[in-house]
Coordinates of C-alpha atoms in Angstrom, one line a residue:
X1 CA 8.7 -17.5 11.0
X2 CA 7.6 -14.6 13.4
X3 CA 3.5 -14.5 14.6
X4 CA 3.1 -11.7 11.5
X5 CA 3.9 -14.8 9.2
X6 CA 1.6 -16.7 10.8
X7 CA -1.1 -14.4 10.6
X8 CA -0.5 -14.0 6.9
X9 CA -0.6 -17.5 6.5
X10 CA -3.8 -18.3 7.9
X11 CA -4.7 -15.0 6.2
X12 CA -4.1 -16.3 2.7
X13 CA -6.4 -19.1 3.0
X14 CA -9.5 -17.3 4.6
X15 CA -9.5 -13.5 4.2
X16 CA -7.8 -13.8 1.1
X17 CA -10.4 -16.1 -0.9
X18 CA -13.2 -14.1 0.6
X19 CA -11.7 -10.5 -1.1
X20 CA -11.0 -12.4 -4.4
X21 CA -14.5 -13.7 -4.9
X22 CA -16.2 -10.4 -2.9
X23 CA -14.4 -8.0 -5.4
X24 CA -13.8 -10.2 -7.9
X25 CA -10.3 -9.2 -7.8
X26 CA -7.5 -9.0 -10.4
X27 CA -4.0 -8.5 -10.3
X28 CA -1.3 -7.0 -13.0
X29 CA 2.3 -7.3 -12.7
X30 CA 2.8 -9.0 -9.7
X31 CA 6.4 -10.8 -10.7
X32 CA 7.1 -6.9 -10.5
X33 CA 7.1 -7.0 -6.4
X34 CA 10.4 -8.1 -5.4
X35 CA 10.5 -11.3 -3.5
X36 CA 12.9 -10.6 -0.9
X37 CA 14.6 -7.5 0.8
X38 CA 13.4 -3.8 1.7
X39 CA 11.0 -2.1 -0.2
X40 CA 8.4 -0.3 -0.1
X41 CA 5.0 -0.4 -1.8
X42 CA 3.3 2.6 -2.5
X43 CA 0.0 3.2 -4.0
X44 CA -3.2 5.0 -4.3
X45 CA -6.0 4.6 -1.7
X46 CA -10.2 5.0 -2.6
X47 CA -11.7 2.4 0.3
X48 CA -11.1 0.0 3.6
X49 CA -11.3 -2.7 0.7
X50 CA -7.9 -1.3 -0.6
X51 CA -5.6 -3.1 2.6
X52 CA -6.8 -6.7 2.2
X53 CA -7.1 -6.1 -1.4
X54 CA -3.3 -5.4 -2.2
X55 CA -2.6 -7.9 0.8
X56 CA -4.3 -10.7 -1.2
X57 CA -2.3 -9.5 -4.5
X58 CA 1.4 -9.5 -3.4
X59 CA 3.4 -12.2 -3.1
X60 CA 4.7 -11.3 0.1
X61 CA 3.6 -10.3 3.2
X62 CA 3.2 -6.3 3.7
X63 CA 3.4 -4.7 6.8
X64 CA 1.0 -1.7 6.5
X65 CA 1.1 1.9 8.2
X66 CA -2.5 2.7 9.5
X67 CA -4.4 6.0 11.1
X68 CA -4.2 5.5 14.6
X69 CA -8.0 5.8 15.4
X70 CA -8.7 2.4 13.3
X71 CA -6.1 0.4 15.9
X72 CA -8.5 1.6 18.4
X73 CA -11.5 0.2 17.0
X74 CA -12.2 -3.2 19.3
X75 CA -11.8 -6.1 17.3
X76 CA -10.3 -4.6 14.2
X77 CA -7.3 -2.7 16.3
X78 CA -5.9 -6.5 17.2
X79 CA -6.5 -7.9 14.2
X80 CA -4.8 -6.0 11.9
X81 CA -1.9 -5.8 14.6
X82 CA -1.6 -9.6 14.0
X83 CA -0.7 -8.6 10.6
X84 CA 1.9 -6.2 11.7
X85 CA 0.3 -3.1 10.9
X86 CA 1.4 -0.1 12.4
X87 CA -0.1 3.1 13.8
X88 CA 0.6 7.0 12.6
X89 CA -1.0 9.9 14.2
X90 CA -2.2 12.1 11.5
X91 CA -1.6 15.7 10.7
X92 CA 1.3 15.6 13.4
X93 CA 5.2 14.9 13.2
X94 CA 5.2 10.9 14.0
X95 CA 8.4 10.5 14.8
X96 CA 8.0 6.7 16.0
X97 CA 6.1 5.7 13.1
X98 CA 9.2 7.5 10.7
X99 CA 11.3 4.6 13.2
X100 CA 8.9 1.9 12.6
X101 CA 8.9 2.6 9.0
X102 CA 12.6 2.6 8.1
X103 CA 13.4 -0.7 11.0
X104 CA 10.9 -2.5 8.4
X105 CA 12.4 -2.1 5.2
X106 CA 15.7 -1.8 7.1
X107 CA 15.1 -5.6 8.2
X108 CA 14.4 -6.8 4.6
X109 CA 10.6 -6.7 4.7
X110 CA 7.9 -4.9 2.4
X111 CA 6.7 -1.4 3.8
X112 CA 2.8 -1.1 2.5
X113 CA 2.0 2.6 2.1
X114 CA -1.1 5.2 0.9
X115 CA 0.9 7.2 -0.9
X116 CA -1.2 9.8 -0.7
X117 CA -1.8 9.6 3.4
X118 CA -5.7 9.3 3.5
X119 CA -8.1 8.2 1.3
X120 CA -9.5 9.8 -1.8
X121 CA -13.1 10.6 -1.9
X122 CA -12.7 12.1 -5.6
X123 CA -12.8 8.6 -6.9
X124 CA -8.8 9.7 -9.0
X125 CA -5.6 9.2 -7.2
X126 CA -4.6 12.2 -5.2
X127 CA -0.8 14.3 -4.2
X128 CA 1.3 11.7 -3.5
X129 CA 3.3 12.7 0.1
X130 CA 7.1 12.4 0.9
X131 CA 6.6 9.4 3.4
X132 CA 7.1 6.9 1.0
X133 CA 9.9 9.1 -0.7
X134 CA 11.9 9.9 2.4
X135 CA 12.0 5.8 3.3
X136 CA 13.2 4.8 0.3
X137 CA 15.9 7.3 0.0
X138 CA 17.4 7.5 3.6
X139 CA 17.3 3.5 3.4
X140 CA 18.5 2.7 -0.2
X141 CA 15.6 0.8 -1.3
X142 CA 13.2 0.4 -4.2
X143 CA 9.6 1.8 -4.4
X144 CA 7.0 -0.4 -6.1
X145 CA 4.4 1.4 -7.1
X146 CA 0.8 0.7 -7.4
X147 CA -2.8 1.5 -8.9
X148 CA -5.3 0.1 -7.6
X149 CA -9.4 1.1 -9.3
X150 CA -12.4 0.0 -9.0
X151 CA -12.9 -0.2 -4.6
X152 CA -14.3 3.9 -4.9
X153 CA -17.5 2.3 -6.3
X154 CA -17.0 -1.0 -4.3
X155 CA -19.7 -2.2 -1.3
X156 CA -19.7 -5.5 0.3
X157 CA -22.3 -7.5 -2.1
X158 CA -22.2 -5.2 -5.1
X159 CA -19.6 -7.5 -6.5
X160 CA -17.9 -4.3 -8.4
X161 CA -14.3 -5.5 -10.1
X162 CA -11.4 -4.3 -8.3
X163 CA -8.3 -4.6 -9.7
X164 CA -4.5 -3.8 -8.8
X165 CA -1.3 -3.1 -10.9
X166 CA 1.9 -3.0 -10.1
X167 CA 4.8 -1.0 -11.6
X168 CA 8.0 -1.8 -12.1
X169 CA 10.6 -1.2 -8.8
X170 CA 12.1 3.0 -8.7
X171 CA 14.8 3.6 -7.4
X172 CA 16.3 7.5 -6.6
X173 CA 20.3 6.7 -5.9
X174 CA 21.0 9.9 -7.6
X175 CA 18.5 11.7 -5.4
X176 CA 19.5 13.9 -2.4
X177 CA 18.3 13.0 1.4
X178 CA 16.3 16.4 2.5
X179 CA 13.1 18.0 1.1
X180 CA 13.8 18.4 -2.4
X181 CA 15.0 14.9 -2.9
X182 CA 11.9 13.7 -1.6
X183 CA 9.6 15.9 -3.1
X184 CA 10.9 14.6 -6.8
X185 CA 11.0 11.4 -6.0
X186 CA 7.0 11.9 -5.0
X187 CA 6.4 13.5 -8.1
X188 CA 8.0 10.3 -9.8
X189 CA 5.9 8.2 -8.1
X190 CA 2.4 10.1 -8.3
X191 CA 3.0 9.9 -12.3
X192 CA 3.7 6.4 -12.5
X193 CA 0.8 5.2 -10.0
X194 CA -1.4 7.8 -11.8
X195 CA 0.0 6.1 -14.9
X196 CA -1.1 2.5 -14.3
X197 CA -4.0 3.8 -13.2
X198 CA -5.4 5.3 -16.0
X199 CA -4.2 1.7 -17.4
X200 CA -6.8 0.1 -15.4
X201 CA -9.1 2.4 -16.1
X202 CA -9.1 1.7 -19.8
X203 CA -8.9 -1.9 -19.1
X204 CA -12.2 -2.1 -17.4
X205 CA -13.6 0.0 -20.0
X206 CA -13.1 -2.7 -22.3

């Protein structure tokens, strides 16, 4: 057990209990996350709630990719590094975060991504970008994806559901390594998180 399990662990019996109750949180399909080896979990992004959110619904312990300026926030910076979150630098080639990303799922763990590489202030899930795409393919493994609704009209004490899906595992074996590979294999994943979406939405209509 490495100090990012240990973080986790402690995590799952106070952070976690605080987001279940705070956004009274629900969770579809998570026998759908595998349990063990690379993968990489991609979904939509509305809110700050969204991290600890899908962190308290998967079974495992995700190690998230995060804008740089939040690690430089005092306080939250080392905290979410004790969960072995990652920085990117946004709207610039990255290439240590591209090797951080692939060592991750290359070492068996579960790579927690925003598919769609900031958050949406539309309140629907946005493009979904070739990060995600380009991991999965150059490193053989599956992407789960994932809805989550209800954290774009979420604020700490309004109590507003949030729930989370998760789809089954995709995999792109027949997919080529370069740009076009990538881009269909995004376009395969923006359907099927827009997909369980729309699921959720209906759900909480009724």
């Amino acid at each position: 057990m490495n100090r990012t399990d240990v973080a986790w662990a402690i995590g799952r019996r106070t952070i976690q209990p605080v987001v279940q109750v705070g956004a009274r949180l629900k969770v579809y399909g998570k026998e759908r996350v595998p349990l063990d080896g690379g993968c990489v979990l991609a979904s939509n992004h509305f809110h700050w709630i969204d991290p600890p959110a899908i962190g308290a619904a998967s079974p495992r312990v995700v190690y998230f990719m995060a804008k740089i300026e939040a690690h430089r926030v005092p306080g939250l910076g080392g905290l979410i590094r004790s969960f072995g979150t990652f920085s990117v630098r946004r709207g610039e080639s990255d290439r240590e975060a591209v090797r951080t990303m692939r060592e991750i799922v290359r070492d068996g763990h579960a790579l927690g991504l925003f598919a769609e590489g900031t958050r949406q202030r539309s309140g629907v899930p946005g493009p979904v970008q070739p990060g995600a795409a380009m991991v999965a393919i150059q490193e053989g493994v599956p992407i789960v994806p994932a809805a989550v609704h209800g954290s774009q009209t979420w604020k700490p004490g309004n109590f507003h559901p949030v729930s989370i899906a998760f789809g089954t595992p995709l995999v792109f074996e027949g997919l080529p390594r370069g740009g076009k590979g990538y881009r269909e294999a995004s376009d395969i994943v923006g359907r099927e998180i827009r997909r369980l979406w729309a699921w959720l939405v209906d759900l909480h209509a009724q």
